[in-house]
Structures are given as C-alpha cells and as structure tokens.
Short mmCIF file of C-alpha atoms and ligand atoms in Angstrom, two decimals:
data_model
loop_
_atom_site.label_atom_id
_atom_site.label_comp_id
_atom_site.label_asym_id
_atom_site.label_seq_id
_atom_site.Cartn_x
_atom_site.Cartn_y
_atom_site.Cartn_z
CA MET A 446 107.53 108.31 80.84
CA ASP A 447 109.04 108.39 84.09
CA SER A 448 112.42 107.54 84.01
CA THR A 449 112.43 106.67 87.31
CA PHE A 450 109.74 103.94 87.66
CA PHE A 451 112.06 101.05 87.54
CA ASP A 452 114.43 102.28 90.32
CA SER A 453 112.34 101.24 92.88
CA LYS A 454 109.27 99.36 93.55
CA ARG A 455 106.43 101.93 94.75
CA PRO A 456 104.92 100.79 98.21
CA TRP A 457 101.51 100.83 96.81
CA SER A 458 102.71 98.67 93.74
CA ARG A 459 103.49 95.73 95.97
CA TYR A 460 99.11 95.33 96.06
CA LYS A 461 98.94 94.81 92.37
CA ASP A 462 102.04 92.01 92.70
CA PHE A 463 100.33 90.67 95.70
CA LEU A 464 97.15 89.42 93.78
CA LEU A 465 98.95 88.80 90.58
CA LYS A 466 101.59 86.11 92.62
CA SER A 467 98.45 84.72 94.91
CA TYR A 468 95.97 84.61 91.90
CA LEU A 469 98.43 82.65 89.50
CA GLU A 470 98.88 79.44 92.33
CA PRO A 471 95.11 78.15 92.54
CA TYR A 472 94.31 79.61 88.73
CA ILE A 473 97.18 77.60 86.91
CA PRO A 474 96.04 73.96 88.14
CA LYS A 475 92.68 75.15 88.12
CA VAL A 476 92.65 75.91 84.42
CA ALA A 477 94.91 72.57 84.06
CA SER A 478 92.19 70.70 84.09
CA LEU A 479 90.41 72.15 81.36
CA LYS A 480 93.25 70.62 79.24
CA ARG A 481 94.20 73.36 77.03
CA PRO A 482 97.13 75.28 76.57
CA ILE A 483 97.36 77.78 79.09
CA LEU A 484 98.76 81.07 77.94
CA ILE A 485 99.57 83.88 80.45
CA VAL A 486 100.05 87.67 78.55
CA ASP A 487 101.86 90.22 80.62
CA CYS A 488 100.38 92.60 78.27
CA PHE A 489 102.82 95.91 79.64
CA ALA A 490 105.59 94.02 80.54
CA GLY A 491 108.34 96.65 81.64
CA MET A 492 112.13 95.81 82.65
CA GLY A 493 111.25 92.26 84.41
CA ARG A 494 113.28 93.25 87.49
CA PHE A 495 113.74 96.66 88.88
CA LYS A 496 117.18 98.03 89.62
CA ASP A 497 116.64 97.53 93.38
CA GLY A 498 116.63 94.51 92.29
CA GLU A 499 112.52 93.32 93.39
CA GLU A 500 110.76 91.17 90.85
CA GLY A 501 108.66 93.27 88.18
CA SER A 502 105.45 90.73 86.89
CA PRO A 503 107.47 89.24 84.26
CA LEU A 504 109.30 87.41 86.75
CA ILE A 505 106.35 86.58 88.88
CA ILE A 506 104.40 85.20 85.89
CA ALA A 507 107.66 83.45 84.61
CA ASP A 508 108.00 81.83 88.20
CA ALA A 509 105.04 80.79 88.52
CA ILE A 510 104.97 78.97 85.19
CA GLN A 511 108.18 76.96 85.78
CA ARG A 512 106.82 75.45 88.90
CA TRP A 513 103.63 74.70 88.00
CA SER A 514 105.31 73.52 84.44
CA GLU A 515 107.19 70.58 86.38
CA LYS A 516 104.10 69.33 88.55
CA LEU A 517 101.20 69.44 85.76
CA ASP A 518 100.63 67.84 82.42
CA VAL A 519 99.60 70.65 80.82
CA ASN A 520 101.45 73.57 78.26
CA ILE A 521 102.29 76.86 79.76
CA THR A 522 103.71 79.27 78.54
CA GLY A 523 104.29 83.50 78.75
CA GLU A 524 104.52 86.03 76.33
CA PHE A 525 105.47 89.54 77.58
CA ILE A 526 104.92 92.59 76.17
CA GLU A 527 106.89 95.49 76.07
CA ALA A 528 106.72 98.52 73.69
CA ASN A 529 109.61 100.31 74.63
CA SER A 530 113.29 99.17 72.84
CA GLU A 531 115.62 100.28 75.68
CA ILE A 532 113.24 98.35 78.51
CA PHE A 533 112.66 95.28 76.33
CA GLY A 534 116.61 94.75 76.35
CA SER A 535 116.18 94.39 79.94
CA LEU A 536 112.96 92.46 79.84
CA GLN A 537 114.86 90.04 77.47
CA GLN A 538 117.44 89.54 80.05
CA SER A 539 115.91 88.86 82.78
CA LEU A 540 113.50 86.28 81.18
CA GLU A 541 116.72 84.61 79.63
CA GLU A 542 116.47 81.63 82.17
CA PHE A 543 112.93 80.97 81.21
CA HIS A 544 113.23 80.85 77.46
CA ASP A 545 111.94 77.54 76.78
CA PHE A 546 108.66 78.58 77.57
CA CYS A 547 108.71 82.42 78.07
CA THR A 548 108.58 84.89 75.26
CA PRO A 549 109.35 88.82 75.35
CA ARG A 550 107.84 90.45 72.09
CA LEU A 551 109.08 93.94 71.59
CA GLY A 552 105.97 96.03 70.10
CA THR A 553 102.50 97.63 71.63
CA PHE A 554 99.70 96.10 73.47
CA ASP A 555 97.81 96.89 70.57
CA GLU A 556 99.72 95.73 67.71
CA THR A 557 99.35 92.06 69.61
CA LEU A 558 95.83 92.03 70.47
CA ILE A 559 95.48 90.16 66.76
CA ASP A 560 97.91 87.68 67.29
CA LEU A 561 96.39 86.99 70.53
CA GLU A 562 92.85 86.80 69.13
CA LYS A 563 94.56 83.98 66.96
CA GLN A 564 96.49 82.46 69.76
CA ALA A 565 93.00 82.30 72.12
CA LYS A 566 91.98 79.70 69.93
CA ARG A 567 94.03 76.43 71.36
CA ASN A 568 94.73 78.10 74.58
CA THR A 569 93.46 79.21 78.21
CA VAL A 570 93.92 83.03 78.61
CA PHE A 571 95.21 85.45 81.10
CA LEU A 572 95.79 88.55 80.31
CA TYR A 573 97.77 90.90 82.69
CA VAL A 574 97.36 94.63 81.96
CA ASP A 575 99.05 96.93 84.14
CA PRO A 576 100.27 100.12 81.87
CA TYR A 577 101.69 103.14 83.05
CA THR A 578 99.30 105.40 81.66
CA VAL A 579 95.71 105.26 81.19
CA LYS A 580 95.55 106.16 77.33
CA GLY A 581 97.22 102.59 76.29
CA LEU A 582 93.81 101.46 77.35
CA ARG A 583 91.34 101.80 74.50
CA PHE A 584 88.13 100.08 75.67
CA GLU A 585 86.90 99.03 72.36
CA ARG A 586 90.08 97.57 71.13
CA MET A 587 90.36 95.62 74.20
CA LYS A 588 86.60 94.46 74.25
CA LYS A 589 87.31 92.82 70.71
CA VAL A 590 89.75 90.60 71.81
CA PHE A 591 87.82 90.05 74.88
CA ASP A 592 84.96 89.24 73.25
CA GLN A 593 86.83 87.19 70.21
CA ILE A 594 88.68 84.83 72.96
CA SER A 595 85.89 84.11 74.98
CA LYS A 596 83.99 82.79 71.77
CA SER A 597 87.25 80.93 70.79
CA SER A 598 88.72 79.81 74.04
CA SER A 599 87.03 77.99 76.83
CA SER A 600 88.78 80.36 79.07
CA VAL A 601 89.66 84.06 79.50
CA GLU A 602 90.53 86.21 82.79
CA VAL A 603 91.65 89.66 82.79
CA LEU A 604 93.61 91.32 85.56
CA MET A 605 93.77 95.23 85.38
CA ASN A 606 95.14 98.50 86.52
CA PHE A 607 93.42 101.33 86.01
CA ASN A 608 94.53 104.86 87.34
CA ILE A 609 91.21 106.39 87.48
CA PRO A 610 92.19 109.30 89.38
CA ILE A 611 94.52 110.79 86.35
CA PHE A 612 91.55 109.65 84.17
CA MET A 613 89.08 111.93 86.03
CA ARG A 614 91.69 114.53 86.34
CA TRP A 615 91.68 115.02 82.18
CA ALA A 616 88.10 114.49 82.14
CA LEU A 617 87.77 117.41 84.33
CA ALA A 618 90.13 119.34 82.59
CA ALA A 619 88.39 118.64 79.06
CA LEU A 620 85.60 119.80 80.49
CA LYS A 621 87.50 123.05 81.71
CA ARG A 622 86.68 122.09 85.58
CA LEU A 623 89.97 122.03 86.66
CA ASN A 624 89.12 124.17 89.32
CA GLU A 625 87.12 121.36 91.02
CA MET A 626 90.07 118.95 91.60
CA PRO A 627 91.27 118.83 95.23
CA ASP A 628 94.08 120.39 95.97
CA SER A 629 96.15 116.89 97.63
CA GLU A 630 98.75 115.01 97.79
CA GLU A 631 97.02 112.20 97.55
CA LEU A 632 96.88 112.81 93.67
CA GLU A 633 100.75 112.42 92.39
CA PRO A 634 100.72 110.65 89.03
CA GLU A 635 103.52 108.13 88.30
CA ALA A 636 103.97 108.59 84.56
CA ASP A 637 100.73 110.20 83.05
CA ASP A 638 101.23 114.12 82.82
CA PRO A 639 98.29 115.39 84.75
CA ASN A 640 98.68 118.53 83.26
CA GLU A 641 98.21 117.09 79.55
CA THR A 642 95.56 118.27 77.60
CA VAL A 643 93.91 114.68 76.71
CA GLU A 644 90.81 115.44 73.85
CA ARG A 645 87.22 114.28 74.72
CA ARG A 646 87.27 111.72 72.10
CA ILE A 647 90.45 109.89 73.26
CA LEU A 648 88.52 109.69 76.93
CA SER A 649 85.82 108.20 75.35
CA GLU A 650 87.95 105.56 73.84
CA ILE A 651 89.52 104.98 77.32
CA ALA A 652 86.19 104.85 78.74
CA GLY A 653 84.73 102.73 76.03
CA GLY A 654 81.68 105.54 75.75
CA ASP A 655 80.93 109.31 76.36
CA TYR A 656 79.43 108.14 79.88
CA TRP A 657 82.27 109.82 81.83
CA ILE A 658 81.47 113.60 80.76
CA SER A 659 77.92 113.05 82.70
CA ILE A 660 79.93 111.58 85.73
CA ALA A 661 82.87 114.51 85.49
CA SER A 662 80.15 117.57 85.10
CA ASN A 663 77.84 116.11 87.73
CA ASP A 664 78.24 119.51 90.39
CA ASN A 665 76.78 117.07 93.24
CA LEU A 666 79.42 114.75 93.05
CA SER A 667 82.72 115.49 95.01
CA PHE A 668 86.17 114.32 93.12
CA SER A 669 86.10 110.95 94.88
CA GLU A 670 82.62 110.37 94.74
CA LYS A 671 83.01 111.05 90.58
CA ILE A 672 85.63 108.21 90.84
CA ASP A 673 83.96 105.75 92.41
CA GLU A 674 80.81 106.65 90.03
CA PHE A 675 83.29 106.12 87.03
CA LEU A 676 84.33 102.95 88.27
CA ASN A 677 80.62 101.35 88.73
CA ALA A 678 80.22 102.58 85.22
CA TYR A 679 83.61 100.99 83.47
CA VAL A 680 83.01 97.56 85.66
CA CYS A 681 79.32 97.53 83.84
CA LYS A 682 81.03 97.87 80.40
CA LEU A 683 83.49 95.44 81.52
CA ARG A 684 80.42 93.39 82.09
CA GLU A 685 79.35 93.42 78.71
CA SER A 686 82.30 90.78 78.16
CA PHE A 687 82.56 89.23 81.48
CA LYS A 688 79.67 87.72 83.86
CA TYR A 689 82.14 88.54 87.09
CA VAL A 690 83.85 91.67 87.54
CA CYS A 691 85.35 92.89 90.85
CA SER A 692 87.49 96.32 91.62
CA TYR A 693 89.76 96.67 94.78
CA PRO A 694 91.43 100.70 95.03
CA VAL A 695 94.66 100.80 96.15
CA LYS A 696 95.38 103.72 98.40
CA GLU A 697 98.32 105.04 99.84
CA LYS A 698 97.66 106.36 103.10
CA TYR A 699 93.89 105.20 104.77
CA ARG A 700 92.90 108.59 105.54
CA HIS A 701 93.32 109.28 101.34
CA GLN A 702 90.09 109.76 99.32
CA VAL A 703 91.74 109.07 96.20
CA PRO A 704 93.22 105.46 95.49
CA LYS A 705 96.53 105.27 93.63
CA TYR A 706 94.91 103.01 90.97
CA VAL A 707 91.90 100.48 91.05
CA MET A 708 93.01 96.84 90.31
CA LEU A 709 89.74 95.37 88.58
CA PHE A 710 89.62 91.56 87.62
CA ALA A 711 86.92 90.00 85.32
CA THR A 712 86.24 86.52 84.43
CA GLY A 713 83.41 84.04 83.05
CA HIS A 714 83.69 81.72 85.76
CA PRO A 715 82.56 82.14 89.87
CA ASP A 716 85.42 80.42 91.25
CA GLY A 717 87.71 83.11 89.53
CA ILE A 718 85.86 85.47 91.11
CA LEU A 719 85.63 83.54 94.49
CA LEU A 720 89.28 83.13 94.60
CA MET A 721 90.19 86.93 93.87
CA ASN A 722 88.13 87.59 96.41
CA ASP A 723 89.77 85.94 99.25
CA PHE A 724 92.70 87.91 97.91
CA MET A 725 91.31 90.84 97.82
CA CYS A 726 89.99 90.99 101.21
CA LYS A 727 93.45 90.06 102.21
CA ALA A 728 95.26 92.90 100.56
CA ARG A 729 92.81 95.13 102.38
CA ARG A 730 93.11 93.37 105.72
CA GLU A 731 96.93 93.90 105.77
CA PHE A 732 96.54 97.15 104.42
CA VAL A 733 94.45 98.27 107.27
CA GLU A 734 96.55 96.19 110.05
CA GLN A 735 99.60 98.46 108.58
CA HIS A 736 97.18 101.75 109.81
CA PHE A 737 95.92 100.76 112.80
CA ALA A 738 96.67 99.37 116.07
CA VAL A 739 94.52 96.04 115.36
CA ASN A 740 94.50 93.04 117.93
CA HIS A 741 95.91 95.41 120.80
CA LEU A 742 93.96 96.79 123.79
CA PHE A 743 92.06 99.33 121.97
CA ASP A 744 91.23 98.42 118.55
CA THR A 745 91.26 101.14 116.28
CA THR A 746 89.72 99.67 113.10
CA PRO A 747 87.12 102.01 111.48
CA GLU A 748 83.70 100.13 111.94
CA GLU A 749 83.49 99.99 108.21
CA GLU A 750 86.10 97.79 108.09
CA ILE A 751 84.54 95.02 110.00
CA VAL A 752 81.78 93.13 109.12
CA GLU A 753 79.69 92.14 112.15
CA GLN A 754 78.21 88.68 112.86
CA SER A 755 74.73 90.35 112.78
CA GLU A 756 75.38 92.09 109.29
CA LEU A 757 76.67 88.85 107.75
CA ARG A 758 73.77 86.82 108.69
CA ASN A 759 71.35 89.43 108.01
CA GLU A 760 72.92 88.81 104.48
CA ILE A 761 72.72 85.36 104.21
CA LEU A 762 69.46 85.24 105.20
CA ASN A 763 68.14 88.22 102.69
CA THR A 764 70.74 86.02 99.83
CA LEU A 765 68.40 82.93 100.52
CA ASN A 766 65.16 84.55 100.98
CA GLN A 767 65.24 86.13 97.21
CA PHE A 768 66.04 82.98 95.57
CA SER A 769 62.80 81.26 94.55
CA SER A 770 63.82 77.85 95.49
CA PRO A 771 66.90 76.57 97.83
CA ARG A 772 70.53 76.94 96.61
CA ASN A 773 73.90 75.58 97.54
CA ARG A 774 76.34 77.62 99.71
CA LYS A 775 78.82 78.46 97.00
CA ALA A 776 75.77 80.16 95.06
CA VAL A 777 74.68 81.76 98.26
CA GLY A 778 78.26 83.04 98.87
CA LEU A 779 78.89 84.38 95.22
CA LYS A 780 75.63 86.05 95.61
CA ILE A 781 76.41 87.76 98.75
CA LEU A 782 79.82 89.09 97.28
CA LEU A 783 78.23 90.40 94.44
CA ASN A 784 75.83 92.02 96.42
CA GLY A 785 78.63 94.44 97.56
CA PHE A 786 80.77 92.41 100.21
CA VAL A 787 83.85 91.95 97.38
CA THR A 788 87.00 92.33 99.20
CA ARG A 789 84.87 92.54 102.66
CA VAL A 790 84.07 89.12 103.50
CA THR A 791 86.24 85.66 102.71
CA LEU A 792 84.33 82.73 101.07
CA GLY A 793 85.56 80.85 104.10
CA GLU A 794 83.98 83.29 106.69
CA ILE A 795 80.15 82.95 104.79
CA LYS A 796 80.30 79.50 104.70
CA LYS A 797 81.28 79.46 108.52
CA GLU A 798 78.84 81.65 109.36
CA ILE A 799 76.15 79.43 107.17
CA SER A 800 77.04 76.84 109.35
CA ALA A 801 76.67 78.23 112.64
CA MET A 802 73.20 79.65 111.43
CA ILE A 803 72.03 76.13 110.70
CA LYS A 804 73.20 74.68 114.15
CA ASP A 805 70.98 77.77 115.53
CA ASP A 806 67.98 76.88 113.38
CA LEU A 807 67.91 79.97 111.69
CA VAL A 808 69.07 78.19 108.05
CA PHE A 809 68.10 74.73 107.32
CA SER A 810 70.35 72.19 104.73
CA SER A 811 69.18 69.70 102.26
CA THR A 812 70.87 67.20 104.84
CA GLY A 813 70.08 68.20 107.98
CA LYS A 814 73.37 68.45 109.32
CA SER A 815 75.72 71.58 109.95
CA ARG A 816 79.10 70.24 108.45
CA ILE A 817 77.78 70.63 104.49
CA ASN A 818 79.75 70.18 101.26
CA ASP A 819 79.13 72.59 98.63
CA THR A 820 76.36 70.82 97.01
CA VAL A 821 74.00 70.78 99.90
CA LEU A 822 71.00 72.86 99.50
CA LEU A 823 70.27 75.30 101.85
CA SER A 824 67.00 77.57 102.79
CA THR A 825 65.34 79.60 105.42
CA THR A 826 62.53 77.42 106.13
CA PRO A 827 62.63 73.51 107.33
CA PHE A 828 63.30 70.85 104.28
CA GLU A 829 59.87 68.48 104.46
C1 SAM B 1731 104.09 99.92 84.39
S1 SAM B 1731 104.95 99.74 83.45
C2 SAM B 1731 104.72 97.42 83.76
C3 SAM B 1731 105.54 97.62 85.15
C4 SAM B 1731 105.15 95.91 84.95
N1 SAM B 1731 103.97 94.81 85.12
C5 SAM B 1731 105.87 95.52 86.23
O1 SAM B 1731 105.54 94.97 87.36
O2 SAM B 1731 107.21 95.57 86.72
C6 SAM B 1731 104.07 99.59 81.84
C7 SAM B 1731 105.29 99.09 80.86
O3 SAM B 1731 104.11 99.19 79.37
C8 SAM B 1731 105.15 99.74 78.60
N2 SAM B 1731 104.48 100.24 77.08
C9 SAM B 1731 104.13 101.22 77.42
N3 SAM B 1731 103.19 101.62 76.49
C10 SAM B 1731 103.05 100.44 75.91
C11 SAM B 1731 102.07 99.59 75.02
N4 SAM B 1731 101.39 100.25 73.99
N5 SAM B 1731 102.07 98.45 74.62
C12 SAM B 1731 102.94 97.61 75.78
N6 SAM B 1731 104.28 98.28 76.49
C13 SAM B 1731 103.65 99.13 76.57
C14 SAM B 1731 106.52 100.63 79.12
O4 SAM B 1731 107.20 100.99 78.72
C15 SAM B 1731 106.45 99.93 80.76
O5 SAM B 1731 107.86 99.54 80.56
#
C-alpha cells in the first residue's frame, strides 16, 4: 500500500470524483421513481477525507444522499467498505455526522459481495468500485454479484476505476516480455508494485478469462494499443452482465499515450449511458482546454477532439438508414454514442443537429416540425 496515497489528492483523481459526483445528482432522483430503497455502495472506500482536507468518495456520496433524502420520499442509504483497519478508523470519523444513513463496514469487497446480493433483492443499487490495486477486482466474483443483482433488483449500475496499464505491465512480465515496456514517465503506479510478479492464474481471474495472453503477446501491437485492445475485450466481458458499458481513459497529460487509469461505467438502462456520456464529454473537454489554447486567436485543439458538423450529420444519416423503420431521436442518439461517439459528443448536441437537419430537409420528422420531443419518429425519407 502506498502510505502517501491519502496525503493529498492526485490531479488526475479529480476526474473520477467529477464523474461520481456529477452522475449521482441526476441518478438519485431518477431511480427514486422506481419506488424502491436506493443503496449506494462505496466498495473500496478509503479514509473519507484526504489529509489535505479534500473530500474522498465517501463524503461525495454521503453528501449526495443527505441532500436528496431531504427532498425525496424514498429511503437512500450508503455502505462504505474498507479493508484496512487504520483507514477504517478515519472513515468512521469522516462519516460520523451522516451515521443515520451511512454505514462504514470493516472488511473486504469480496466478503461483502454475498451480503450485497441479499440486499439487492430490496434495493436499487449503485456500486462505486475504486481500488488501489487491480488485484481487488476478480472478474468472475464480481460478475456473480452483478448477475445476481440484475436478476433480483430492478436496477444496478457500476462505476469502476480499472488501472489497465498496470495490468498490462504485469501481463508482459508474466509472459516474459517486459523488454517491450515503454521506458516512460507515464507509467507511474500509485499503489501496485510494477515489479511484482503476478501469476497468470491471477491475471486471468482479474480479466475474467485468458484472452489477455493473446493481446499481450501480439507482436503487432504497441503497449498503448495493447491497453486499448484489452479495454475493448474487458468492456465485452462486462456486456455479458450489462447492456450498456462505456469507458473514459484518464490521462495525466494530453500527449501521454498511456492513461493513468480507465473509468468504466456499466448499466442496464439507456438513460444511464446517455447521462454518463454527457459528464464524460465534459471531463474530456475540460482536460483538453487545460492543455490547449482553446478559444484563443489560434485554437490549437487537436483535430481528433473536434467533431465536425459534416461528420455528425453523416453519422446521423447512416444511423437512421441502419434502422429498418423510423426511430425517435433518443434511440438515434444512443446508437450514435454506442457506435464510437461516447465522450466525443453530448446527447444535446446530437438533438440540436437533428433539428437543424430537419430544417435543411435532410431528415424528416413524423410531425413535420423541427422542434420535436423524444417520442417523435425520424426518417431520411418524408413521411406520407
Ligand atoms: C483508491 S483507495 C479509495 C479512495 C476513495 N475512493 C476516495 O475517493 O477517497 C482504495 C481503498 O481500498 C482499500 N482496500 C484495499 N483492498 C480492499 C478490499 N479488498 N476491500 C475493501 N477495501 C479495500 C484500501 O485500504 C484503500 O483505502
């Protein structure tokens, strides 16, 4: 364990906090309409507050629960799991003022999983999974819980931090290919020991299969390409349990090829992905703005960060043409995002462009109007 972890928050940690905080705001009132109690579980909770005074995830969650509990007629509770007894003591203190609805639990994520399965029968569940070390994430054990929760509960969503670079480094070490590691400042693990040897069996348990071996030993892929490939494969694994999964790689500097970690979000509900995408877009744009002179006389924003109107219009037309019958704009927006536009464009921007295309007679609405709501059908040919 890195004893300095809780001294002060790393700049790149703010992105995971931002996604958690932003998403809980619309999430809580939305799932409250299901009329089931809501349970938010911080599976690797930490101290609650960093030593420099900054809020950690437990306080972000507790604050959201407190605010929404006052406004909504639904029971909202939080559980906070922490394995380290010393850190647990600080966690208890941090959550003291929220003790009516926040329960810290000393134990490991794994140990709590069984209890979680039971609780899920009555609750709508949101899991925040933010381990130091990848080793805490054993895929099959988590999958069992995800599947059990989905069976028994009307809603389960997961926001997870996965340190894929360290996983890939361990994978290369296990395959005796460490010489392929880029010699770079980018891979600076926080808590995991990069020089540790992790058995192949453990790596397969984390990945949920041995597919990582062919990725890590592919001579045609660079280290960062291996990370991308592994991410795609892991997302597919999550899709066995969740209909919608999206990811956001958090980098320290724009020029870096290797992310610090990847935030993964999994949900069974389309609204979940539409909302999270908006926040991932915002995070990405703020990150880009910090690195480039956006809005100055000479905007230096890299091309790949800009979605040109023509690109979006083509995508809207292609998407509409892929459907066998007219669809509403929410369905069109969702398909566009899942086709590779997550973190690049918001649902609002897609909607705006659809309205503009209706005015230009490129897209047609079933009402014949360009100001439409989410139920109006769309087509690339005029309605009779
Ligand atoms: C990255 S920190 C969490 C930081 C926290 N999310 C925040 O924003 O402040 C991970 C925490 O998980 C704890 N931990 C490690 N292994 C665990 C396990 N198996 N189950 C639960 N907690 C664990 C560590 O002691 C550490 O405090």
